[in-house]
């Protein structure tokens, strides 16, 4: 099992890595956000990518998720942890809590950028359970251990619905209240595309959503500002890195979940109708399915 970590706002590098080198794999889908940092951590091979680039120059709707996920696949990653900053939509989910989403609600207009398929090859993969249950279980236990060891009050919520809006602006209060009325848990701008593409790439994927604010619905907490977000972000960044270091030693050697075979029966275009040019264009995404 090769572990990938994609860092969000505040997480631009992981300290304490050994045998570090940087890779820039070619992808048929364009340029990833930055070079991938390939290293060892706790005896496990790890590949890290900062989602917004090391200098945070790429805003959420500009991220080339297809290139980012393809790059992880090209580097042999089969298990991806995604760290991101989110707003809470519930009183019971406080700033600095961690939510491990198991559902999404799509508020983007990016469906064509959230799939490797199209232009001659059609696939419909199940997203009923969009994140990896076994990775989530391991992540929840590890996060709780780290929080306990460090004596922090933060809660870990294993499960929850992540509303993916596009941004870059935060929500209006009307939008925030509509999401709350649906019972959704957190809101962010980046994870859904990664989840869909990891499913198509048959990579186990679980986001670790770190809460920075109450969005704008919480009258007493005041409207969300960059200053408020930054204070929680710094604390969350330290905690996220501590969890990743522990998690590297905990993630299993073998995958027992169904993520690794998600695309079986998902490609509707018959193998005979898939051209050599298609195979070249899709690269590793079709490699396992090339002979139908
Ligand atoms: Zn899995």
JSON list of C-alpha atoms in Angstrom, two decimals, residues 42-165:
[
{"chain": "A", "resi": 42, "resn": "UNK", "atom": "CA", "xyz": [7.26, 5.75, 9.73]},
{"chain": "A", "resi": 43, "resn": "UNK", "atom": "CA", "xyz": [8.61, 3.12, 7.33]},
{"chain": "A", "resi": 44, "resn": "UNK", "atom": "CA", "xyz": [5.83, 3.73, 4.82]},
{"chain": "A", "resi": 45, "resn": "UNK", "atom": "CA", "xyz": [6.20, 5.20, 1.33]},
{"chain": "A", "resi": 46, "resn": "UNK", "atom": "CA", "xyz": [4.38, 8.51, 1.18]},
{"chain": "A", "resi": 47, "resn": "UNK", "atom": "CA", "xyz": [3.56, 10.93, -1.65]},
{"chain": "A", "resi": 48, "resn": "UNK", "atom": "CA", "xyz": [2.49, 14.47, -0.77]},
{"chain": "A", "resi": 49, "resn": "UNK", "atom": "CA", "xyz": [0.94, 17.19, -2.95]},
{"chain": "A", "resi": 50, "resn": "UNK", "atom": "CA", "xyz": [-0.19, 20.68, -1.83]},
{"chain": "A", "resi": 51, "resn": "UNK", "atom": "CA", "xyz": [-3.57, 21.13, -3.53]},
{"chain": "A", "resi": 52, "resn": "UNK", "atom": "CA", "xyz": [-3.26, 24.90, -3.95]},
{"chain": "A", "resi": 53, "resn": "UNK", "atom": "CA", "xyz": [0.48, 24.78, -4.78]},
{"chain": "A", "resi": 54, "resn": "UNK", "atom": "CA", "xyz": [3.27, 25.42, -2.26]},
{"chain": "A", "resi": 55, "resn": "UNK", "atom": "CA", "xyz": [2.74, 29.18, -2.54]},
{"chain": "A", "resi": 56, "resn": "UNK", "atom": "CA", "xyz": [-1.08, 28.90, -2.43]},
{"chain": "A", "resi": 57, "resn": "UNK", "atom": "CA", "xyz": [-1.58, 30.38, -5.89]},
{"chain": "A", "resi": 58, "resn": "UNK", "atom": "CA", "xyz": [-4.41, 28.13, -7.15]},
{"chain": "A", "resi": 59, "resn": "UNK", "atom": "CA", "xyz": [-7.97, 28.84, -6.02]},
{"chain": "A", "resi": 60, "resn": "UNK", "atom": "CA", "xyz": [-10.47, 25.99, -5.58]},
{"chain": "A", "resi": 61, "resn": "UNK", "atom": "CA", "xyz": [-12.23, 26.25, -8.95]},
{"chain": "A", "resi": 62, "resn": "UNK", "atom": "CA", "xyz": [-8.85, 26.50, -10.73]},
{"chain": "A", "resi": 63, "resn": "UNK", "atom": "CA", "xyz": [-7.50, 23.22, -9.32]},
{"chain": "A", "resi": 64, "resn": "UNK", "atom": "CA", "xyz": [-6.82, 20.58, -11.98]},
{"chain": "A", "resi": 65, "resn": "UNK", "atom": "CA", "xyz": [-8.17, 17.65, -9.95]},
{"chain": "A", "resi": 66, "resn": "UNK", "atom": "CA", "xyz": [-7.82, 15.25, -12.89]},
{"chain": "A", "resi": 67, "resn": "UNK", "atom": "CA", "xyz": [-4.09, 15.93, -13.21]},
{"chain": "A", "resi": 68, "resn": "UNK", "atom": "CA", "xyz": [-3.61, 15.81, -9.42]},
{"chain": "A", "resi": 69, "resn": "UNK", "atom": "CA", "xyz": [-5.31, 12.42, -8.98]},
{"chain": "A", "resi": 70, "resn": "UNK", "atom": "CA", "xyz": [-3.76, 10.97, -12.14]},
{"chain": "A", "resi": 71, "resn": "UNK", "atom": "CA", "xyz": [-0.33, 12.01, -10.82]},
{"chain": "A", "resi": 72, "resn": "UNK", "atom": "CA", "xyz": [-0.93, 10.09, -7.58]},
{"chain": "A", "resi": 73, "resn": "UNK", "atom": "CA", "xyz": [-2.00, 7.06, -9.63]},
{"chain": "A", "resi": 74, "resn": "UNK", "atom": "CA", "xyz": [1.13, 7.36, -11.81]},
{"chain": "A", "resi": 75, "resn": "UNK", "atom": "CA", "xyz": [3.30, 7.39, -8.67]},
{"chain": "A", "resi": 76, "resn": "UNK", "atom": "CA", "xyz": [1.67, 4.16, -7.44]},
{"chain": "A", "resi": 77, "resn": "UNK", "atom": "CA", "xyz": [-0.54, 5.63, -4.70]},
{"chain": "A", "resi": 78, "resn": "UNK", "atom": "CA", "xyz": [-3.52, 3.41, -3.87]},
{"chain": "A", "resi": 79, "resn": "UNK", "atom": "CA", "xyz": [-4.69, 5.10, -0.69]},
{"chain": "A", "resi": 80, "resn": "UNK", "atom": "CA", "xyz": [-5.21, 8.89, -0.51]},
{"chain": "A", "resi": 81, "resn": "UNK", "atom": "CA", "xyz": [-5.83, 11.06, 2.55]},
{"chain": "A", "resi": 82, "resn": "UNK", "atom": "CA", "xyz": [-7.16, 14.51, 1.74]},
{"chain": "A", "resi": 83, "resn": "UNK", "atom": "CA", "xyz": [-6.79, 17.35, 4.24]},
{"chain": "A", "resi": 84, "resn": "UNK", "atom": "CA", "xyz": [-9.04, 20.35, 3.78]},
{"chain": "A", "resi": 85, "resn": "UNK", "atom": "CA", "xyz": [-10.47, 23.33, 5.65]},
{"chain": "A", "resi": 86, "resn": "UNK", "atom": "CA", "xyz": [-14.27, 23.42, 6.00]},
{"chain": "A", "resi": 87, "resn": "UNK", "atom": "CA", "xyz": [-17.05, 25.43, 7.62]},
{"chain": "A", "resi": 88, "resn": "UNK", "atom": "CA", "xyz": [-19.43, 23.77, 10.08]},
{"chain": "A", "resi": 89, "resn": "UNK", "atom": "CA", "xyz": [-23.17, 23.74, 9.37]},
{"chain": "A", "resi": 90, "resn": "UNK", "atom": "CA", "xyz": [-24.10, 22.35, 12.79]},
{"chain": "A", "resi": 91, "resn": "UNK", "atom": "CA", "xyz": [-23.86, 23.66, 16.37]},
{"chain": "A", "resi": 92, "resn": "UNK", "atom": "CA", "xyz": [-22.54, 20.25, 17.44]},
{"chain": "A", "resi": 93, "resn": "UNK", "atom": "CA", "xyz": [-19.55, 20.50, 15.06]},
{"chain": "A", "resi": 94, "resn": "UNK", "atom": "CA", "xyz": [-17.19, 23.14, 16.51]},
{"chain": "A", "resi": 95, "resn": "UNK", "atom": "CA", "xyz": [-14.21, 24.95, 15.00]},
{"chain": "A", "resi": 96, "resn": "UNK", "atom": "CA", "xyz": [-11.10, 22.71, 15.32]},
{"chain": "A", "resi": 97, "resn": "UNK", "atom": "CA", "xyz": [-13.25, 19.54, 15.21]},
{"chain": "A", "resi": 98, "resn": "UNK", "atom": "CA", "xyz": [-12.47, 16.95, 12.54]},
{"chain": "A", "resi": 99, "resn": "UNK", "atom": "CA", "xyz": [-15.16, 15.54, 10.25]},
{"chain": "A", "resi": 100, "resn": "UNK", "atom": "CA", "xyz": [-14.52, 12.44, 8.13]},
{"chain": "A", "resi": 101, "resn": "UNK", "atom": "CA", "xyz": [-17.26, 12.79, 5.48]},
{"chain": "A", "resi": 102, "resn": "UNK", "atom": "CA", "xyz": [-19.03, 9.76, 4.06]},
{"chain": "A", "resi": 103, "resn": "UNK", "atom": "CA", "xyz": [-21.38, 11.72, 1.75]},
{"chain": "A", "resi": 104, "resn": "UNK", "atom": "CA", "xyz": [-21.31, 14.74, -0.55]},
{"chain": "A", "resi": 105, "resn": "UNK", "atom": "CA", "xyz": [-23.77, 17.24, -1.95]},
{"chain": "A", "resi": 106, "resn": "UNK", "atom": "CA", "xyz": [-22.62, 18.78, -5.22]},
{"chain": "A", "resi": 107, "resn": "UNK", "atom": "CA", "xyz": [-23.10, 22.54, -5.61]},
{"chain": "A", "resi": 108, "resn": "UNK", "atom": "CA", "xyz": [-20.47, 22.90, -8.34]},
{"chain": "A", "resi": 109, "resn": "UNK", "atom": "CA", "xyz": [-20.92, 23.22, -12.10]},
{"chain": "A", "resi": 110, "resn": "UNK", "atom": "CA", "xyz": [-17.83, 21.14, -12.72]},
{"chain": "A", "resi": 111, "resn": "UNK", "atom": "CA", "xyz": [-19.12, 17.66, -13.56]},
{"chain": "A", "resi": 112, "resn": "UNK", "atom": "CA", "xyz": [-17.04, 17.43, -16.75]},
{"chain": "A", "resi": 113, "resn": "UNK", "atom": "CA", "xyz": [-13.87, 18.28, -14.81]},
{"chain": "A", "resi": 114, "resn": "UNK", "atom": "CA", "xyz": [-14.74, 15.73, -12.13]},
{"chain": "A", "resi": 115, "resn": "UNK", "atom": "CA", "xyz": [-14.42, 12.70, -14.41]},
{"chain": "A", "resi": 116, "resn": "UNK", "atom": "CA", "xyz": [-11.61, 11.15, -16.45]},
{"chain": "A", "resi": 117, "resn": "UNK", "atom": "CA", "xyz": [-14.18, 9.89, -18.97]},
{"chain": "A", "resi": 118, "resn": "UNK", "atom": "CA", "xyz": [-15.94, 11.47, -21.95]},
{"chain": "A", "resi": 119, "resn": "UNK", "atom": "CA", "xyz": [-14.92, 12.18, -25.55]},
{"chain": "A", "resi": 120, "resn": "UNK", "atom": "CA", "xyz": [-15.59, 8.66, -26.77]},
{"chain": "A", "resi": 121, "resn": "UNK", "atom": "CA", "xyz": [-15.38, 6.48, -23.66]},
{"chain": "A", "resi": 122, "resn": "UNK", "atom": "CA", "xyz": [-18.35, 6.37, -21.28]},
{"chain": "A", "resi": 123, "resn": "UNK", "atom": "CA", "xyz": [-18.33, 5.08, -17.69]},
{"chain": "A", "resi": 124, "resn": "UNK", "atom": "CA", "xyz": [-20.83, 5.32, -14.85]},
{"chain": "A", "resi": 125, "resn": "UNK", "atom": "CA", "xyz": [-19.36, 4.37, -11.49]},
{"chain": "A", "resi": 126, "resn": "UNK", "atom": "CA", "xyz": [-21.27, 4.08, -8.20]},
{"chain": "A", "resi": 127, "resn": "UNK", "atom": "CA", "xyz": [-20.90, 6.99, -5.80]},
{"chain": "A", "resi": 128, "resn": "UNK", "atom": "CA", "xyz": [-23.46, 5.69, -3.29]},
{"chain": "A", "resi": 129, "resn": "UNK", "atom": "CA", "xyz": [-20.66, 5.43, -0.73]},
{"chain": "A", "resi": 130, "resn": "UNK", "atom": "CA", "xyz": [-18.16, 7.96, -2.04]},
{"chain": "A", "resi": 131, "resn": "UNK", "atom": "CA", "xyz": [-15.35, 7.59, 0.53]},
{"chain": "A", "resi": 132, "resn": "UNK", "atom": "CA", "xyz": [-13.43, 4.55, 1.80]},
{"chain": "A", "resi": 133, "resn": "UNK", "atom": "CA", "xyz": [-14.97, 2.91, 4.90]},
{"chain": "A", "resi": 134, "resn": "UNK", "atom": "CA", "xyz": [-11.83, 1.11, 6.03]},
{"chain": "A", "resi": 135, "resn": "UNK", "atom": "CA", "xyz": [-9.62, 4.18, 5.67]},
{"chain": "A", "resi": 136, "resn": "UNK", "atom": "CA", "xyz": [-12.24, 6.22, 7.55]},
{"chain": "A", "resi": 137, "resn": "UNK", "atom": "CA", "xyz": [-12.28, 3.74, 10.44]},
{"chain": "A", "resi": 138, "resn": "UNK", "atom": "CA", "xyz": [-8.49, 3.78, 10.74]},
{"chain": "A", "resi": 139, "resn": "UNK", "atom": "CA", "xyz": [-8.39, 7.57, 10.43]},
{"chain": "A", "resi": 140, "resn": "UNK", "atom": "CA", "xyz": [-11.04, 8.08, 13.12]},
{"chain": "A", "resi": 141, "resn": "UNK", "atom": "CA", "xyz": [-9.27, 5.83, 15.61]},
{"chain": "A", "resi": 142, "resn": "UNK", "atom": "CA", "xyz": [-5.87, 7.43, 14.91]},
{"chain": "A", "resi": 143, "resn": "UNK", "atom": "CA", "xyz": [-7.21, 10.99, 15.10]},
{"chain": "A", "resi": 144, "resn": "UNK", "atom": "CA", "xyz": [-8.90, 10.25, 18.44]},
{"chain": "A", "resi": 145, "resn": "UNK", "atom": "CA", "xyz": [-5.68, 8.74, 19.80]},
{"chain": "A", "resi": 146, "resn": "UNK", "atom": "CA", "xyz": [-3.61, 11.78, 18.76]},
{"chain": "A", "resi": 147, "resn": "UNK", "atom": "CA", "xyz": [-6.17, 14.21, 20.22]},
{"chain": "A", "resi": 148, "resn": "UNK", "atom": "CA", "xyz": [-6.24, 12.28, 23.51]},
{"chain": "A", "resi": 149, "resn": "UNK", "atom": "CA", "xyz": [-2.44, 12.08, 23.68]},
{"chain": "A", "resi": 150, "resn": "UNK", "atom": "CA", "xyz": [-2.16, 15.84, 23.15]},
{"chain": "A", "resi": 151, "resn": "UNK", "atom": "CA", "xyz": [-4.94, 16.60, 25.66]},
{"chain": "A", "resi": 152, "resn": "UNK", "atom": "CA", "xyz": [-7.05, 18.54, 23.16]},
{"chain": "A", "resi": 153, "resn": "UNK", "atom": "CA", "xyz": [-10.84, 19.07, 23.41]},
{"chain": "A", "resi": 154, "resn": "UNK", "atom": "CA", "xyz": [-11.49, 18.53, 19.67]},
{"chain": "A", "resi": 155, "resn": "UNK", "atom": "CA", "xyz": [-14.08, 15.96, 18.55]},
{"chain": "A", "resi": 156, "resn": "UNK", "atom": "CA", "xyz": [-13.74, 13.56, 15.64]},
{"chain": "A", "resi": 157, "resn": "UNK", "atom": "CA", "xyz": [-16.99, 13.00, 13.71]},
{"chain": "A", "resi": 158, "resn": "UNK", "atom": "CA", "xyz": [-16.72, 9.78, 11.68]},
{"chain": "A", "resi": 159, "resn": "UNK", "atom": "CA", "xyz": [-19.23, 10.37, 8.89]},
{"chain": "A", "resi": 160, "resn": "UNK", "atom": "CA", "xyz": [-21.17, 13.41, 7.70]},
{"chain": "A", "resi": 161, "resn": "UNK", "atom": "CA", "xyz": [-22.24, 15.18, 4.53]},
{"chain": "A", "resi": 162, "resn": "UNK", "atom": "CA", "xyz": [-19.84, 17.60, 2.85]},
{"chain": "A", "resi": 163, "resn": "UNK", "atom": "CA", "xyz": [-21.45, 20.28, 0.68]},
{"chain": "A", "resi": 164, "resn": "UNK", "atom": "CA", "xyz": [-19.04, 21.16, -2.11]},
{"chain": "A", "resi": 165, "resn": "UNK", "atom": "CA", "xyz": [-19.57, 24.75, -3.28]}
]
